[in-house]
């Protein structure tokens, strides 16, 4: 089968590694204006114990023109899940893609169809009640949107460009996203109080960064508290990209979580006795 063109809305990539037959499958999803390259160190650390996939989604940096004019983004995450051959045991999603994933799981039977056993939600946007949204919230995410994007540029560039260049690049990315893309992002955020989190009963790891200006750690704390089976980790030296800011700590938390949810429970041995 011919591989998808780079301009296709969803581009799936299997990462190198001779995973054993039957190894758990993990799918990584990047955030707004990001790229699956943000997971490179995480994927490298996982080794061959897992079959690892990542998706390039329409809202990737310089991705699909006009994606923001589509009101419902969930079919694209659904397409990524469906493109992985076999069950997807764990989905790891960052930032806005965490919210798209949660909406998909809330609206559909995706857990059953794709065999999802656990979730890792990194720097998600979340507020539990509509009353928590006010005009100051809109002002921050609208007027300071380029600062949030600048943090993503820093993470993807590895700090190799100056702060002045980061700002210019962030402003260009903001223009590419445009008002429609911003509306899609903020609309997802506004709908988080409507998520039926009680339906998401699989084990979840929610990771936040203590210095995140996009999604302060209170977002991760609130979401973890709303999920039936969630572990919360707030990394003290991280911003919006814990997997880049503190890769060793992030990867250790991820491996510990995967080991706990993917290791089969021990088989209890029973001894039969007969009475004489």
Tab-separated table of C-alpha atoms in Angstrom:
chain	number	residue	atom	x	y	z
A	1	UNK	CA	0.000	0.000	0.000
A	2	UNK	CA	1.301	3.445	-0.918
A	3	UNK	CA	2.244	5.507	2.170
A	4	UNK	CA	0.134	8.593	2.851
A	5	UNK	CA	1.328	11.896	1.435
A	6	UNK	CA	2.879	14.299	3.953
A	7	UNK	CA	-0.037	16.673	3.267
A	8	UNK	CA	-2.641	14.064	4.237
A	9	UNK	CA	-4.726	15.136	7.255
A	10	UNK	CA	-3.516	12.194	9.353
A	11	UNK	CA	-0.073	10.676	8.810
A	12	UNK	CA	0.818	7.645	10.908
A	13	UNK	CA	4.371	6.537	11.677
A	14	UNK	CA	5.611	3.344	13.272
A	15	UNK	CA	8.806	3.921	15.190
A	16	UNK	CA	11.810	1.626	14.787
A	17	UNK	CA	12.203	-1.184	17.231
A	18	UNK	CA	11.910	-4.933	17.055
A	19	UNK	CA	8.916	-5.269	19.333
A	20	UNK	CA	8.138	-8.828	20.300
A	21	UNK	CA	5.015	-10.461	18.958
A	22	UNK	CA	2.036	-9.395	21.009
A	23	UNK	CA	3.852	-6.382	22.480
A	24	UNK	CA	1.480	-3.648	23.711
A	25	UNK	CA	0.768	-0.925	21.165
A	26	UNK	CA	1.141	2.726	22.166
A	27	UNK	CA	-0.052	5.679	20.075
A	28	UNK	CA	1.353	9.182	20.676
A	29	UNK	CA	-0.571	12.339	19.722
A	30	UNK	CA	1.014	15.806	19.556
A	31	UNK	CA	-0.614	19.116	20.490
A	32	UNK	CA	-1.596	22.255	18.591
A	33	UNK	CA	1.035	23.439	16.086
A	34	UNK	CA	3.292	20.629	17.282
A	35	UNK	CA	4.863	17.555	15.762
A	36	UNK	CA	5.356	13.936	16.720
A	37	UNK	CA	9.080	14.672	16.963
A	38	UNK	CA	8.364	16.020	20.448
A	39	UNK	CA	8.095	12.375	21.576
A	40	UNK	CA	11.435	11.211	20.119
A	41	UNK	CA	13.300	10.902	23.421
A	42	UNK	CA	10.305	9.280	25.097
A	43	UNK	CA	10.006	6.732	22.304
A	44	UNK	CA	13.731	5.993	22.420
A	45	UNK	CA	13.560	5.323	26.139
A	46	UNK	CA	10.667	2.885	25.790
A	47	UNK	CA	12.858	0.360	23.979
A	48	UNK	CA	11.589	-2.766	22.277
A	49	UNK	CA	9.058	-3.792	24.905
A	50	UNK	CA	6.325	-1.852	23.122
A	51	UNK	CA	5.105	-1.351	19.568
A	52	UNK	CA	5.142	2.431	19.218
A	53	UNK	CA	3.183	4.579	16.765
A	54	UNK	CA	2.734	8.324	16.453
A	55	UNK	CA	0.323	10.423	14.425
A	56	UNK	CA	0.776	13.702	12.631
A	57	UNK	CA	-2.602	15.421	12.954
A	58	UNK	CA	-4.132	18.242	10.875
A	59	UNK	CA	-3.289	20.845	13.549
A	60	UNK	CA	0.435	20.019	13.386
A	61	UNK	CA	2.864	22.827	12.623
A	62	UNK	CA	2.369	23.850	8.982
A	63	UNK	CA	-0.207	21.067	8.718
A	64	UNK	CA	-3.481	21.001	6.806
A	65	UNK	CA	-4.684	24.394	5.663
A	66	UNK	CA	-8.143	25.256	6.927
A	67	UNK	CA	-8.425	22.494	9.543
A	68	UNK	CA	-9.837	25.032	12.000
A	69	UNK	CA	-12.968	25.503	9.918
A	70	UNK	CA	-13.999	21.941	10.842
A	71	UNK	CA	-16.183	22.111	13.936
A	72	UNK	CA	-15.647	18.512	15.068
A	73	UNK	CA	-12.011	17.415	15.316
A	74	UNK	CA	-12.638	13.965	16.810
A	75	UNK	CA	-12.849	12.050	13.488
A	76	UNK	CA	-9.168	12.768	12.852
A	77	UNK	CA	-8.085	11.228	16.146
A	78	UNK	CA	-10.476	8.366	15.416
A	79	UNK	CA	-8.754	7.904	12.035
A	80	UNK	CA	-5.360	7.757	13.746
A	81	UNK	CA	-6.602	5.059	16.105
A	82	UNK	CA	-8.169	3.086	13.254
A	83	UNK	CA	-4.951	3.254	11.213
A	84	UNK	CA	-2.947	1.348	13.834
A	85	UNK	CA	-3.135	-2.371	12.981
A	86	UNK	CA	-4.679	-4.122	15.938
A	87	UNK	CA	-5.720	-2.841	19.361
A	88	UNK	CA	-4.237	0.382	20.712
A	89	UNK	CA	-3.460	-0.483	24.315
A	90	UNK	CA	-2.406	2.986	25.465
A	91	UNK	CA	-2.925	6.453	23.988
A	92	UNK	CA	-0.535	9.222	25.054
A	93	UNK	CA	-1.853	12.676	24.119
A	94	UNK	CA	-0.449	16.142	24.662
A	95	UNK	CA	-2.217	19.450	25.226
A	96	UNK	CA	-5.129	20.127	22.839
A	97	UNK	CA	-5.056	16.566	21.499
A	98	UNK	CA	-5.800	15.351	25.034
A	99	UNK	CA	-9.051	17.283	24.826
A	100	UNK	CA	-9.922	15.999	21.361
A	101	UNK	CA	-9.250	12.456	22.597
A	102	UNK	CA	-11.429	12.932	25.689
A	103	UNK	CA	-14.301	14.214	23.545
A	104	UNK	CA	-13.995	11.200	21.241
A	105	UNK	CA	-14.058	8.799	24.181
A	106	UNK	CA	-16.997	10.608	25.732
A	107	UNK	CA	-19.093	10.547	22.545
A	108	UNK	CA	-18.356	7.119	21.081
A	109	UNK	CA	-17.568	3.495	21.873
A	110	UNK	CA	-13.899	4.040	21.000
A	111	UNK	CA	-12.697	2.198	24.114
A	112	UNK	CA	-14.286	-1.028	22.933
A	113	UNK	CA	-13.588	-0.599	19.218
A	114	UNK	CA	-9.888	0.113	19.624
A	115	UNK	CA	-9.152	-1.913	22.752
A	116	UNK	CA	-7.855	1.061	24.728
A	117	UNK	CA	-6.676	-0.060	28.157
A	118	UNK	CA	-5.133	3.141	29.530
A	119	UNK	CA	-4.587	6.843	28.821
A	120	UNK	CA	-1.735	9.264	29.442
A	121	UNK	CA	-2.886	12.892	29.304
A	122	UNK	CA	-0.047	15.422	29.254
A	123	UNK	CA	-0.714	19.122	29.955
A	124	UNK	CA	-4.463	18.879	29.272
A	125	UNK	CA	-6.818	21.854	29.296
A	126	UNK	CA	-9.564	21.342	31.861
A	127	UNK	CA	-11.984	23.201	34.083
A	128	UNK	CA	-14.699	21.405	35.954
A	129	UNK	CA	-17.425	24.062	35.924
A	130	UNK	CA	-18.666	26.669	33.468
A	131	UNK	CA	-18.466	29.312	36.200
A	132	UNK	CA	-14.664	29.054	36.181
A	133	UNK	CA	-14.525	30.705	32.757
A	134	UNK	CA	-14.463	34.494	32.853
A	135	UNK	CA	-13.320	37.370	30.655
A	136	UNK	CA	-9.823	37.238	32.133
A	137	UNK	CA	-9.516	33.666	30.849
A	138	UNK	CA	-10.349	34.761	27.314
A	139	UNK	CA	-7.973	37.722	27.576
A	140	UNK	CA	-5.084	35.473	28.608
A	141	UNK	CA	-5.565	32.853	25.900
A	142	UNK	CA	-6.218	35.435	23.186
A	143	UNK	CA	-3.705	38.186	23.894
A	144	UNK	CA	-0.944	35.877	25.154
A	145	UNK	CA	-1.535	33.091	22.645
A	146	UNK	CA	1.818	33.779	20.961
A	147	UNK	CA	3.608	33.245	24.292
A	148	UNK	CA	2.072	29.797	24.569
A	149	UNK	CA	3.183	29.030	21.011
A	150	UNK	CA	6.660	30.354	21.808
A	151	UNK	CA	7.038	27.680	24.466
A	152	UNK	CA	6.278	25.045	21.830
A	153	UNK	CA	8.900	26.491	19.501
A	154	UNK	CA	11.452	26.419	22.289
A	155	UNK	CA	10.641	22.777	23.010
A	156	UNK	CA	10.897	21.686	19.374
A	157	UNK	CA	14.065	23.699	18.672
A	158	UNK	CA	15.878	22.460	21.760
A	159	UNK	CA	16.700	26.023	22.773
A	160	UNK	CA	18.875	26.545	19.700
A	161	UNK	CA	17.277	29.863	18.665
A	162	UNK	CA	17.226	33.203	20.434
A	163	UNK	CA	14.233	34.499	22.369
A	164	UNK	CA	13.743	37.226	19.751
A	165	UNK	CA	13.597	34.654	16.957
A	166	UNK	CA	11.243	32.496	19.020
A	167	UNK	CA	8.831	35.428	19.320
A	168	UNK	CA	8.897	36.099	15.572
A	169	UNK	CA	8.353	32.420	14.816
A	170	UNK	CA	5.521	32.243	17.357
A	171	UNK	CA	3.792	35.185	15.708
A	172	UNK	CA	4.050	33.449	12.323
A	173	UNK	CA	2.600	30.239	13.778
A	174	UNK	CA	-0.235	32.276	15.314
A	175	UNK	CA	-1.025	33.702	11.884
A	176	UNK	CA	-1.030	30.202	10.380
A	177	UNK	CA	-3.423	28.901	13.050
A	178	UNK	CA	-5.638	31.922	12.520
A	179	UNK	CA	-8.887	32.879	14.247
A	180	UNK	CA	-10.655	29.660	13.222
A	181	UNK	CA	-7.939	27.449	14.670
A	182	UNK	CA	-7.921	29.494	17.874
A	183	UNK	CA	-11.721	29.170	18.124
A	184	UNK	CA	-11.454	25.372	17.744
A	185	UNK	CA	-8.903	25.238	20.565
A	186	UNK	CA	-10.840	27.522	22.900
A	187	UNK	CA	-14.167	25.864	22.137
A	188	UNK	CA	-12.688	22.515	23.202
A	189	UNK	CA	-11.540	24.149	26.429
A	190	UNK	CA	-14.953	25.706	27.073
A	191	UNK	CA	-16.629	22.318	26.708
A	192	UNK	CA	-14.496	20.552	29.306
A	193	UNK	CA	-17.106	21.011	32.073
A	194	UNK	CA	-19.494	18.976	29.897
A	195	UNK	CA	-17.182	15.953	29.652
A	196	UNK	CA	-18.713	12.902	31.306
A	197	UNK	CA	-15.471	11.945	32.978
A	198	UNK	CA	-17.183	9.184	34.964
A	199	UNK	CA	-17.403	7.194	31.710
A	200	UNK	CA	-13.593	7.116	31.386
A	201	UNK	CA	-12.932	4.227	33.744
A	202	UNK	CA	-9.596	2.964	32.384
A	203	UNK	CA	-6.429	3.810	34.344
A	204	UNK	CA	-5.152	7.273	33.483
A	205	UNK	CA	-1.902	9.100	34.122
A	206	UNK	CA	-2.328	12.893	34.120
A	207	UNK	CA	0.926	14.868	33.888
A	208	UNK	CA	1.297	18.606	34.351
A	209	UNK	CA	4.134	21.078	34.657
A	210	UNK	CA	4.520	23.401	37.636
A	211	UNK	CA	5.631	26.281	35.376
A	212	UNK	CA	3.130	25.790	32.549
A	213	UNK	CA	1.713	29.136	31.340
A	214	UNK	CA	-0.669	27.440	28.897
A	215	UNK	CA	-2.256	24.894	31.210
A	216	UNK	CA	-1.271	25.650	34.813
A	217	UNK	CA	-0.973	22.572	36.974
A	218	UNK	CA	-4.442	23.242	38.413
A	219	UNK	CA	-5.838	21.921	35.120
A	220	UNK	CA	-4.117	18.566	35.550
A	221	UNK	CA	-5.069	18.439	39.235
A	222	UNK	CA	-8.741	19.104	38.465
A	223	UNK	CA	-8.894	16.566	35.625
A	224	UNK	CA	-7.202	13.847	37.676
A	225	UNK	CA	-9.716	14.485	40.435
A	226	UNK	CA	-12.624	14.142	37.992
A	227	UNK	CA	-11.480	10.821	36.519
A	228	UNK	CA	-12.449	7.600	38.328
A	229	UNK	CA	-9.007	5.959	38.109
A	230	UNK	CA	-6.279	8.562	37.677
A	231	UNK	CA	-2.771	9.163	38.931
A	232	UNK	CA	-1.503	12.727	39.011
A	233	UNK	CA	2.084	13.810	38.494
A	234	UNK	CA	3.117	17.487	38.473
A	235	UNK	CA	6.766	17.865	37.493
A	236	UNK	CA	8.376	20.731	39.360
A	237	UNK	CA	10.808	21.826	36.649
A	238	UNK	CA	8.462	21.613	33.672
A	239	UNK	CA	6.436	23.969	31.568
A	240	UNK	CA	3.924	22.911	28.920
A	241	UNK	CA	6.240	20.193	27.557
A	242	UNK	CA	7.236	17.890	30.451
A	243	UNK	CA	8.542	15.269	28.027
A	244	UNK	CA	11.130	17.827	26.840
A	245	UNK	CA	11.725	19.867	29.999
A	246	UNK	CA	12.297	16.881	32.299
A	247	UNK	CA	12.672	13.851	30.028
A	248	UNK	CA	14.205	11.561	32.643
A	249	UNK	CA	11.459	12.186	35.211
A	250	UNK	CA	8.696	12.119	32.608
A	251	UNK	CA	9.917	8.875	31.106
A	252	UNK	CA	10.303	7.276	34.532
A	253	UNK	CA	6.695	8.168	35.377
A	254	UNK	CA	5.498	6.866	32.022
A	255	UNK	CA	7.384	3.568	32.299
A	256	UNK	CA	6.138	2.990	35.853
A	257	UNK	CA	2.560	3.610	34.728
A	258	UNK	CA	2.867	1.367	31.661
A	259	UNK	CA	4.391	-1.417	33.723
A	260	UNK	CA	1.520	-1.253	36.181
A	261	UNK	CA	-1.314	-1.223	33.644
A	262	UNK	CA	0.118	-3.537	30.991
A	263	UNK	CA	1.630	-6.272	33.154
A	264	UNK	CA	-0.832	-9.144	33.448
A	265	UNK	CA	-1.911	-9.839	37.028
A	266	UNK	CA	-0.223	-12.856	38.617
A	267	UNK	CA	-1.991	-16.166	38.209
A	268	UNK	CA	-3.088	-17.509	41.564
A	269	UNK	CA	-2.082	-21.082	42.103
A	270	UNK	CA	-4.650	-23.261	43.809
A	271	UNK	CA	-4.031	-26.585	45.424
A	272	UNK	CA	-6.741	-29.189	45.363
A	273	UNK	CA	-6.988	-31.481	48.347
A	274	UNK	CA	-9.057	-34.565	48.747
A	275	UNK	CA	-10.508	-35.784	51.963
A	276	UNK	CA	-9.940	-39.367	53.030
